[in-house]
CSV table of C-alpha atoms and ligand atoms in Angstrom, one decimal:
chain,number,residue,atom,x,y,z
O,1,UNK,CA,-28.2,15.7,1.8
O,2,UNK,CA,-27.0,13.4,4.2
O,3,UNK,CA,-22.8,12.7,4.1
O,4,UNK,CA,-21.0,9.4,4.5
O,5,UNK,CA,-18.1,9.0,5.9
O,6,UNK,CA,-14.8,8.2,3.3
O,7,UNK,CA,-14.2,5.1,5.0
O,8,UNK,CA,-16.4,2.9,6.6
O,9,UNK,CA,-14.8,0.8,9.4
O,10,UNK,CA,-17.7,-1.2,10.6
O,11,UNK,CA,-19.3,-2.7,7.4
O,12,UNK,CA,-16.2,-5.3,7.3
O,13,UNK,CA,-17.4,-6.4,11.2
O,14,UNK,CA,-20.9,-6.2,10.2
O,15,UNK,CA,-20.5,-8.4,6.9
O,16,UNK,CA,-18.0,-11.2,7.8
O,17,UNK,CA,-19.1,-10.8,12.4
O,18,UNK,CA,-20.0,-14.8,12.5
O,19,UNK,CA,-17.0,-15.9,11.0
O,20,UNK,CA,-14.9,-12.7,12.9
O,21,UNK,CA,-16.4,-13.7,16.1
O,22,UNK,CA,-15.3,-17.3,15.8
O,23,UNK,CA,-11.7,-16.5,15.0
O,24,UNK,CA,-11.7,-14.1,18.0
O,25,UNK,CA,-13.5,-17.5,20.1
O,26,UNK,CA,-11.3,-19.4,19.0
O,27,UNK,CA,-7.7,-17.3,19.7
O,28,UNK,CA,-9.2,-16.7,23.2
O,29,UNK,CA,-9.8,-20.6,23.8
O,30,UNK,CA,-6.1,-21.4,22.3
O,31,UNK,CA,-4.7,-19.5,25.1
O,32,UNK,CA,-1.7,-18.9,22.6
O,33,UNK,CA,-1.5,-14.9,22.5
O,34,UNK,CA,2.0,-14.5,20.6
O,35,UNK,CA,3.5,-16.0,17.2
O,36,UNK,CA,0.9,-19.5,17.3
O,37,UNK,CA,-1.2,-21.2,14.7
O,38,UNK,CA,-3.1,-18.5,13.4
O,39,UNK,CA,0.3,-16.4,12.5
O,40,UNK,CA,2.1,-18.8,11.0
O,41,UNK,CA,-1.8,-20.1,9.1
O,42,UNK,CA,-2.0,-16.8,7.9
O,43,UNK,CA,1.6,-16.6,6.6
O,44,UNK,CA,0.9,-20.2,4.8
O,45,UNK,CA,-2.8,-18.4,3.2
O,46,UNK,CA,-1.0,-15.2,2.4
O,47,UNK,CA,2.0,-16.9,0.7
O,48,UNK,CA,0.0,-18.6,-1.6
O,49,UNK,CA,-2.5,-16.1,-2.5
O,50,UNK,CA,0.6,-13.9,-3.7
O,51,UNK,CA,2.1,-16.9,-5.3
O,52,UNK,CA,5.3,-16.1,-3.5
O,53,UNK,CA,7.7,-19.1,-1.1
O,54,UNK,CA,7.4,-17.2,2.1
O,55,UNK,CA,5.6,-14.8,3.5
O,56,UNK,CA,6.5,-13.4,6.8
O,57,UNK,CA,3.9,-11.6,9.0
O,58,UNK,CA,5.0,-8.3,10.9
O,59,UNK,CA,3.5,-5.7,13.2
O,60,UNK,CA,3.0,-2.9,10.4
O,61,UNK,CA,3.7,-1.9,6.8
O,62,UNK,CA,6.2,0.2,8.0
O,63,UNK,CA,8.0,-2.2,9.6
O,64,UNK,CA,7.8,-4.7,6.8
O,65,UNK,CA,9.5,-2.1,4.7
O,66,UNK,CA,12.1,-1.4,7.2
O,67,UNK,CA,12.8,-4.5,8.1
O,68,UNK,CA,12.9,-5.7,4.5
O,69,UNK,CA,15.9,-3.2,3.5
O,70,UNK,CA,17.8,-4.7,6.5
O,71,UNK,CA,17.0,-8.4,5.4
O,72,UNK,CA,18.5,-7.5,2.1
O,73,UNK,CA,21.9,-6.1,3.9
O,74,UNK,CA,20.8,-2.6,3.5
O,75,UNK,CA,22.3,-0.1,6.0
O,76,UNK,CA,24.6,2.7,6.0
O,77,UNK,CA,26.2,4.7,3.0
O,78,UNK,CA,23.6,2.7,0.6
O,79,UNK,CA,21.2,4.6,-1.8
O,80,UNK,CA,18.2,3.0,-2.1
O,81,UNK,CA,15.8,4.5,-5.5
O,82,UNK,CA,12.2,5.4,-4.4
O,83,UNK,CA,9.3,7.5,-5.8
O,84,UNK,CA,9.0,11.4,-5.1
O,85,UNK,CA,5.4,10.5,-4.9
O,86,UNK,CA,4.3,8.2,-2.4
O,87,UNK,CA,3.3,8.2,1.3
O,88,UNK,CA,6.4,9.1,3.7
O,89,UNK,CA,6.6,5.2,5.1
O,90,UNK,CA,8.3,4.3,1.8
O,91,UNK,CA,10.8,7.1,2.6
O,92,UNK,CA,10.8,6.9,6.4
O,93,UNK,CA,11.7,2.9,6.3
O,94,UNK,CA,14.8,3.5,3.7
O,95,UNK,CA,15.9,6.3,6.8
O,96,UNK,CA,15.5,3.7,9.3
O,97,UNK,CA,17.3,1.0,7.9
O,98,UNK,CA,20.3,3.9,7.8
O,99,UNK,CA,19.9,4.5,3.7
O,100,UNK,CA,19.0,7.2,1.7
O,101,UNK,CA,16.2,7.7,-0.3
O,102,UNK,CA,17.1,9.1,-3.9
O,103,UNK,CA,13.6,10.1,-5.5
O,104,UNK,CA,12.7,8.9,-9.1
O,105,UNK,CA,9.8,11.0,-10.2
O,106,UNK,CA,6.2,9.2,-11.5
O,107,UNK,CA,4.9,8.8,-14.8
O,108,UNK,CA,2.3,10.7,-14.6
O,109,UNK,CA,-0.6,8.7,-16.3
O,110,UNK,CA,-0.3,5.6,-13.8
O,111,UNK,CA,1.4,8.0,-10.6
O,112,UNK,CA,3.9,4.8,-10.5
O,113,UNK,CA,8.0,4.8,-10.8
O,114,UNK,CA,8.7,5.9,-14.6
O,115,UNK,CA,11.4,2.9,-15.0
O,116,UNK,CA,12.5,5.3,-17.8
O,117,UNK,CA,14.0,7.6,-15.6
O,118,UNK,CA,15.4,5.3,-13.1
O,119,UNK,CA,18.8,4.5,-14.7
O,120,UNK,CA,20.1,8.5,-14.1
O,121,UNK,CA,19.5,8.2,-10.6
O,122,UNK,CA,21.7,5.2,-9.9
O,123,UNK,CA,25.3,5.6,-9.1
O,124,UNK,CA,27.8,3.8,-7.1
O,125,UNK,CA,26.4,3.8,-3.6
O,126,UNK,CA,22.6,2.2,-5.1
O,127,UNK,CA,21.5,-0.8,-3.5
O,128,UNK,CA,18.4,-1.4,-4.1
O,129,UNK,CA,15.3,-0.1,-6.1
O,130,UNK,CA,12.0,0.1,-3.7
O,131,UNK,CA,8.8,0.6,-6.3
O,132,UNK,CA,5.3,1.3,-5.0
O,133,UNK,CA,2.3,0.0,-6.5
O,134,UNK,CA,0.4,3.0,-5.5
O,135,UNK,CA,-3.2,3.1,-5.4
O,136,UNK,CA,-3.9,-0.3,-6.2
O,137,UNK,CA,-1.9,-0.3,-9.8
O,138,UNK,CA,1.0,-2.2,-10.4
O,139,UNK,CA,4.4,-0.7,-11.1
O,140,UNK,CA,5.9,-1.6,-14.4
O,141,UNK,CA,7.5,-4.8,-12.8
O,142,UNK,CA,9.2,-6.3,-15.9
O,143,UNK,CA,10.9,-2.8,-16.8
O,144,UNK,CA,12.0,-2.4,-13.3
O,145,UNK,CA,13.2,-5.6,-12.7
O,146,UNK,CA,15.4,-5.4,-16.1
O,147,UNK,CA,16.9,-2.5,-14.7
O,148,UNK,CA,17.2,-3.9,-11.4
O,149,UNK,CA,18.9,-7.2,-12.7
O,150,UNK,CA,21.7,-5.3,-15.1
O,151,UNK,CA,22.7,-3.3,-12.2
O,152,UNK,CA,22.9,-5.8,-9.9
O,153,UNK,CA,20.1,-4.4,-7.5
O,154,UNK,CA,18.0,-5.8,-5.2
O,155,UNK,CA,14.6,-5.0,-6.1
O,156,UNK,CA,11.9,-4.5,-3.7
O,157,UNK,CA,7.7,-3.0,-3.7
O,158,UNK,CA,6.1,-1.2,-1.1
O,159,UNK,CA,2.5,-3.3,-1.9
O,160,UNK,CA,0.4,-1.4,1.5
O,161,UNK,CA,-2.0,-0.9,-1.3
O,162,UNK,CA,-2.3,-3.3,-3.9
O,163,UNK,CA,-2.9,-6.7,-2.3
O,164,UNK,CA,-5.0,-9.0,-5.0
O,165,UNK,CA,-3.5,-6.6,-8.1
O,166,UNK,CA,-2.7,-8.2,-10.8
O,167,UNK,CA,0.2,-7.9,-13.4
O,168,UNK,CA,0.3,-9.7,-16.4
O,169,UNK,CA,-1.9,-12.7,-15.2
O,170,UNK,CA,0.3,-13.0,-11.5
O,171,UNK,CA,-0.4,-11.8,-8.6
O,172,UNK,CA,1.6,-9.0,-7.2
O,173,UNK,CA,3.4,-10.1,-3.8
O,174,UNK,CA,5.5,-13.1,-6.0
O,175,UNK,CA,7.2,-11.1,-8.4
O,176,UNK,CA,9.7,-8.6,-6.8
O,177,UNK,CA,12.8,-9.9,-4.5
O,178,UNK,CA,10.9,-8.6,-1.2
O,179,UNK,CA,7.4,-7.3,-1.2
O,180,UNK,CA,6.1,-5.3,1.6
O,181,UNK,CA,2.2,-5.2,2.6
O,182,UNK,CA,0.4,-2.8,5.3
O,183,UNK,CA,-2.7,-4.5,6.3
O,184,UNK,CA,-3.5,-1.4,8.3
O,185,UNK,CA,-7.5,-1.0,8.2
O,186,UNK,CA,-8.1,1.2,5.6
O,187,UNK,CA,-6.0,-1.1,3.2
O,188,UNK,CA,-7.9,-3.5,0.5
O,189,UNK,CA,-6.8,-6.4,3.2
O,190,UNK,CA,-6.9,-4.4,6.5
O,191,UNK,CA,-6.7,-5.4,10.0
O,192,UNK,CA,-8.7,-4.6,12.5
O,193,UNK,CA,-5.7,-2.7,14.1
O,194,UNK,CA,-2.0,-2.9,13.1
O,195,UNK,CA,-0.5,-5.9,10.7
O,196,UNK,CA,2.1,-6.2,8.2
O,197,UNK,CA,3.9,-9.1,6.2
O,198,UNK,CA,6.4,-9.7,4.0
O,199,UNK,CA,6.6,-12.0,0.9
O,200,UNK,CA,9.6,-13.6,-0.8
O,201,UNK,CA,10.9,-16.2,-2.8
O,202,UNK,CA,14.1,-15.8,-1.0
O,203,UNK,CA,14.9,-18.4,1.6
O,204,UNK,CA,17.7,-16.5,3.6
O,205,UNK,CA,15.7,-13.6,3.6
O,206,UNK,CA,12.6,-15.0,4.8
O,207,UNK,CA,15.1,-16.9,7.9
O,208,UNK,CA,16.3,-13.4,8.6
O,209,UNK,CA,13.2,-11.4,8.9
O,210,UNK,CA,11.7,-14.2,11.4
O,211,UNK,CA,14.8,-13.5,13.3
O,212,UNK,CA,14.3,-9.5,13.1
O,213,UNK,CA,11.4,-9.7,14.2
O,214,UNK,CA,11.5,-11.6,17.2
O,215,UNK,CA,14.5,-9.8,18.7
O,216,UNK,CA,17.0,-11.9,16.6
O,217,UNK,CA,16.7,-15.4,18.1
O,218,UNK,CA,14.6,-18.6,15.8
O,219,UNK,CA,15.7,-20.3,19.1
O,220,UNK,CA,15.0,-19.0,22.9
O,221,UNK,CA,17.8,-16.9,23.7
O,222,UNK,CA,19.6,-17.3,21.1
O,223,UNK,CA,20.1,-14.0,20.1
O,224,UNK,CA,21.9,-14.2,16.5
O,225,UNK,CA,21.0,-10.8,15.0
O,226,UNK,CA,20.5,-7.4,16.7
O,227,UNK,CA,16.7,-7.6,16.1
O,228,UNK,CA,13.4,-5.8,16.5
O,229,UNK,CA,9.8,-6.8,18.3
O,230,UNK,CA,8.1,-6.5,15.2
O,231,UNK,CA,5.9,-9.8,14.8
O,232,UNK,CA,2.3,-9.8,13.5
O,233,UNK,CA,-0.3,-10.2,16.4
O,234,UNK,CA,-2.1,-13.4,17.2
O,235,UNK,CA,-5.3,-12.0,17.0
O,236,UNK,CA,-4.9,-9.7,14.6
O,237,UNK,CA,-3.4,-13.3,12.2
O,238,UNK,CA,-6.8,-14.6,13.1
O,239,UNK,CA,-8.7,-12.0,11.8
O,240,UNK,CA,-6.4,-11.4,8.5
O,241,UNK,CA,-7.5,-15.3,7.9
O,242,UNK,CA,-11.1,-14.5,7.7
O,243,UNK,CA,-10.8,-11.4,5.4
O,244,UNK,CA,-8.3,-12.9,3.4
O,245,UNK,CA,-10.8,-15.5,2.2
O,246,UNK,CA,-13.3,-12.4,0.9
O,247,UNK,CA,-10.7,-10.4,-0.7
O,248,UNK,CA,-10.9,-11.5,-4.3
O,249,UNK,CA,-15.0,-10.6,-3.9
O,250,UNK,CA,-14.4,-7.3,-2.1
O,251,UNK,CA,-11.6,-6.3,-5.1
O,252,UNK,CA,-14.2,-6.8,-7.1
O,253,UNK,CA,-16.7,-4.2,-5.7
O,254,UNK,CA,-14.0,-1.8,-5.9
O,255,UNK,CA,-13.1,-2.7,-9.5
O,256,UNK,CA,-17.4,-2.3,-10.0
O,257,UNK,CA,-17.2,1.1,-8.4
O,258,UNK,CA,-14.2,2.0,-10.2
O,259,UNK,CA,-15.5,0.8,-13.7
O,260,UNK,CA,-18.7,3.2,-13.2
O,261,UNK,CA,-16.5,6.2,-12.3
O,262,UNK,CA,-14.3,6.0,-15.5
O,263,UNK,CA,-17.6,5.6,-17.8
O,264,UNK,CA,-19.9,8.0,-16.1
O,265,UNK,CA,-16.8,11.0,-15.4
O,266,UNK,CA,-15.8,10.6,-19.0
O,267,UNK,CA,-15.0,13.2,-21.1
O,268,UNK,CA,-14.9,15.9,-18.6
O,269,UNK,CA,-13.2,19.0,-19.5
O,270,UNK,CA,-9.8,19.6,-17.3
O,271,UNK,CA,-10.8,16.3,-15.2
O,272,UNK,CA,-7.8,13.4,-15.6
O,273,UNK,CA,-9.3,10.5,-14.9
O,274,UNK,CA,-7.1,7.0,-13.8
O,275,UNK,CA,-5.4,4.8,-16.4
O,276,UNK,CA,-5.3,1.1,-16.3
O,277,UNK,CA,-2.3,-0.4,-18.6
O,278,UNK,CA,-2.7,-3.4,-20.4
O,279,UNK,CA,-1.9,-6.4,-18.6
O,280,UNK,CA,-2.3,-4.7,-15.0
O,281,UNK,CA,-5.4,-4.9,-13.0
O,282,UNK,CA,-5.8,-2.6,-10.1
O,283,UNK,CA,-6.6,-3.3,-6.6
O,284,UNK,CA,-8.4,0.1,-7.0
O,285,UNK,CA,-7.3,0.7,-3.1
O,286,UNK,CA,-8.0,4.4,-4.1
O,287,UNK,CA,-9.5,6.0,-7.2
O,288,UNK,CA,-7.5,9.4,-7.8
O,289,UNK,CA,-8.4,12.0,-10.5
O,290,UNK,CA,-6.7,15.2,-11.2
O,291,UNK,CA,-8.6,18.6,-11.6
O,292,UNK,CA,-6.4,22.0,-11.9
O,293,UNK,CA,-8.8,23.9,-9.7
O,294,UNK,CA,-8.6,21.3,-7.6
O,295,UNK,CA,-9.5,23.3,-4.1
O,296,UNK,CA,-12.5,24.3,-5.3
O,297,UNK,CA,-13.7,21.1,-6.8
O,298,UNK,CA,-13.4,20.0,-3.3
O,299,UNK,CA,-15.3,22.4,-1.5
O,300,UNK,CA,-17.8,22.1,-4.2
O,301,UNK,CA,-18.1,17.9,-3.2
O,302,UNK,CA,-18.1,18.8,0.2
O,303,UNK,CA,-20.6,21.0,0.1
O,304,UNK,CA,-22.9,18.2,-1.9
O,305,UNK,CA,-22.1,16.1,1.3
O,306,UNK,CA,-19.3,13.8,-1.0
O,307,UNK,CA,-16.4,13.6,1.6
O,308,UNK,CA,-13.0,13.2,-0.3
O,309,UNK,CA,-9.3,13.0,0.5
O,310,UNK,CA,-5.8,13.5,-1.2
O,311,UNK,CA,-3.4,11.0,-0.8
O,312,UNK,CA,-1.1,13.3,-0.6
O,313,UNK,CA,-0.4,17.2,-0.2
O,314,UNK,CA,3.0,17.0,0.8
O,315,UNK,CA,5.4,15.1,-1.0
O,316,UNK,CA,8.3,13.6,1.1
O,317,UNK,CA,11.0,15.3,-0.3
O,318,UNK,CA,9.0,18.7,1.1
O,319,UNK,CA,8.2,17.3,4.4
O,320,UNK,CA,10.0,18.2,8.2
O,321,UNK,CA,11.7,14.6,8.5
O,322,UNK,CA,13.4,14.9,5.2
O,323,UNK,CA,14.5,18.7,5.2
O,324,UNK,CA,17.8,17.3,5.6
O,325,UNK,CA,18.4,16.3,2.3
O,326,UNK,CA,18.0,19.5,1.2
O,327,UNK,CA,15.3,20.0,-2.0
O,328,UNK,CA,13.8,22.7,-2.4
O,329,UNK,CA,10.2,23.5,-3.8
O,330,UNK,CA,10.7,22.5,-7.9
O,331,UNK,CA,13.4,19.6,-7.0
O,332,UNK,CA,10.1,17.2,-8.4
O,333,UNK,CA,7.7,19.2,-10.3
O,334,UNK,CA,5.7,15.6,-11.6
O,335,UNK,CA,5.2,14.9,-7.6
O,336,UNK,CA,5.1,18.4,-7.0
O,337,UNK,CA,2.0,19.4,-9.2
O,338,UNK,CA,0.2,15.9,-8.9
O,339,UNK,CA,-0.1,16.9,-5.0
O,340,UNK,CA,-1.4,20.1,-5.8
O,341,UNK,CA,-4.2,18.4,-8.5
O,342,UNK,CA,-5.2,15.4,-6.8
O,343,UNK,CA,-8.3,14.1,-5.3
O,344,UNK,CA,-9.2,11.1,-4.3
O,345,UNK,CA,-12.9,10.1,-4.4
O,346,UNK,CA,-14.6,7.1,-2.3
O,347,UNK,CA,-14.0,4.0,-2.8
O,348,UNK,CA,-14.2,0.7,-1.3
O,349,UNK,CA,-15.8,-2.8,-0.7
O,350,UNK,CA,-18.8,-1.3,1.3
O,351,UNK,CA,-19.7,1.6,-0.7
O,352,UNK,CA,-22.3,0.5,-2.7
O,353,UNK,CA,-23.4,2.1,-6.3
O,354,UNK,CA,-26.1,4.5,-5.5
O,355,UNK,CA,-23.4,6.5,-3.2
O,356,UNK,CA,-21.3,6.0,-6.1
O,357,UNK,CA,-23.9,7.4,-8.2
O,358,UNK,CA,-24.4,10.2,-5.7
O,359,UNK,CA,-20.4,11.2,-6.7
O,360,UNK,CA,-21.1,11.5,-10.3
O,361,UNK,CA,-23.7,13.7,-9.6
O,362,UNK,CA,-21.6,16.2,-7.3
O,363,UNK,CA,-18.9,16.1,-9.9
O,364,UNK,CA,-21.0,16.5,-12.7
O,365,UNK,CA,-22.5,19.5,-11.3
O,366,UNK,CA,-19.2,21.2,-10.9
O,367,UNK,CA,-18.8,24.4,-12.5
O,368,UNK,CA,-15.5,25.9,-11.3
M,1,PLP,C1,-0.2,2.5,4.6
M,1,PLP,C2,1.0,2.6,3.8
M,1,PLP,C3,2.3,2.3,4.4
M,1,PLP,C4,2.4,2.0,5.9
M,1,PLP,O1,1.7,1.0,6.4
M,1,PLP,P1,1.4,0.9,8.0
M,1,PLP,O2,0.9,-0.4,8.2
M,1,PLP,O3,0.5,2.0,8.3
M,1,PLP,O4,2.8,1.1,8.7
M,1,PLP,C5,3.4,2.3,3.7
M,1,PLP,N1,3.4,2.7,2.4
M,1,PLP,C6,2.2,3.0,1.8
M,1,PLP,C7,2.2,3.4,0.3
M,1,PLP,C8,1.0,3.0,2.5
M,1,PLP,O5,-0.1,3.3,1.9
């Protein structure tokens, strides 16, 4: 049988290429190649689609993370709670900012923050509380921000993967003090190279992530802030505008795709499929099951020509960059055994059902 590829990084040219073209035309005519109409355009579209005051665009998710922690007065000495199951930018920004990461593990039926466990990890030196709506679902943001609010925290979401999620009737990117969004290509709003924003309802925070970004100065050399080059591309603002605009449509393929997975792999023996809580809609940037033989199940995809991934087989707390914090293997079994049972199977805008169909199929057939 013929493979397809996981991702497909072309269809979103092919689909949208007259109205990509133009924005590309029309960036070239402006002769404006840095921080010009179409950034701050796409920072007025983006705002409003997340329902938050001010969105801020940035060269990368990772930098909207890090420079988010600064922007909230996060440095040195400060804690800041994260999951011990997410991809290492969550971790790595926290460390850049000059923080430290103290893992919270996942409840394991939506692989987000378990709020429940949240208050044990806090102590004097906690700042702030950085939640990640992983795979598209939303963390429990009423539960977190509870805690968040009693404690005096400032509350933040690493949203690389959630952009158009819902939770309870608002969209995420409004809802948390700073919200961070990757729109690197793979992501349900992806570039077509390196972008980030991020959104808040704070004010001051907004001013100083504008300055952070741009080497500290609002004004030509006036250098207020020790700052960063980290400002979203012109180009790159120009082509976020056009995809923006088919986001709610393309969410809704993935939602398609993921609705025919959860029927058709129902009922599986030893296969966990994804939950959905009430009240939360999914962005369904990947759709994750869990298998205990997991390797094989794999191989045995593969073999049918169904490529798959696993987002991800190292946890951070297990990884080079964080040996220095010392945890051992065990130190987060919940993140720890999720890693080792995880698969993630194709999904996206340009998939299409009969691929999807061809999945169901491969898995079907497994007999590890
Ligand atoms: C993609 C991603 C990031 C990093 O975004 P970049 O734009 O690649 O820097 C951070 N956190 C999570 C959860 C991601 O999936």
């Amino acid at each position: 049988m013929d493979e397809f590829p996981f991702q497909d990084f072309r269809a979103p040219y092919l689909e949208l290429k007259e109205e990509l073209d133009a924005a590309y035309q029309r960036f070239m005519n402006s002769g404006h190649l840095v921080l010009g109409d179409e950034v701050s355009g796409f920072e007025a579209a983006y705002a409003s689609f997340c329902g938050a005051d001010h969105a801020v665009g940035l060269s990368s998710g990772l930098d909207a993370l890090h420079l988010a922690l600064r922007a909230a007065g996060i440095g040195p000495g400060d804690e800041v709670v994260v999951p011990s199951n997410t991809y290492i930018a969550t971790w790595l920004a926290v460390h850049h900012a000059g923080a430290s990461p103290v893992p919270v593990e996942p409840d394991p039926a939506t692989f987000n923050i378990d709020p429940a466990r949240i208050p044990s990890a806090l102590g004097p030196q906690t700042k702030a509380i950085l939640a990640v709506n992983l795979y598209g679902l939303p963390s429990d943001y009423p539960a977190i921000e509870s805690i968040a609010r009693q404690h005096g925290l400032v509350f933040l979401t690493d949203n690389a993967q959630a952009q158009g999620a819902i939770c309870q009737g608002r969209p995420v990117g409004g809802l948390a003090d700073l919200e961070c969004h990757s729109f690197y290509p793979s992501k349900n709003l992806g570039a077509f190279g390196e972008a980030g924003a991020v959104t808040t309802n704070h004010a001051t925070w907004a001013e100083t992530l504008l300055k952070l970004r741009h080497y500290g100065a609002r004004e030509r050399n006036h250098h207020e802030i020790a700052g960063f080059n980290a400002r979203l591309d012109e180009l790159q603002a120009a082509f976020l505008c056009v995809r923006l605009h088919h986001l709610p449509e393309w969410n809704t393929r993935r939602v398609k795709i993921a609705a025919l997975y959860m029927e058709a792999l129902s009922g599986i023996p030893d296969l966990t499929l994804p939950i959905q809580p009430d009240g939360l809609q999914s962005a369904w940037h990947q759709f994750v099951i869990r298998h205990p033989r997991r390797d094989a199940l794999r191989a045995h995809l593969a073999a049918a020509g169904i490529p798959t991934m696993v987002h991800y087989p190292v946890p951070p707390h297990l990884s080079g960059a964080f040996r220095h914090l010392g945890y051992r293997e065990g130190a987060f079994p919940v993140a720890e055994t999720m890693a080792r049972q995880m698969i993630s199977l194709p999904i996206h805008a340009h998939l299409g059902e009969e691929r999807a169909h061809r999945v169901v199929e491969a898995l079907v057939g497994f007999e590890g």
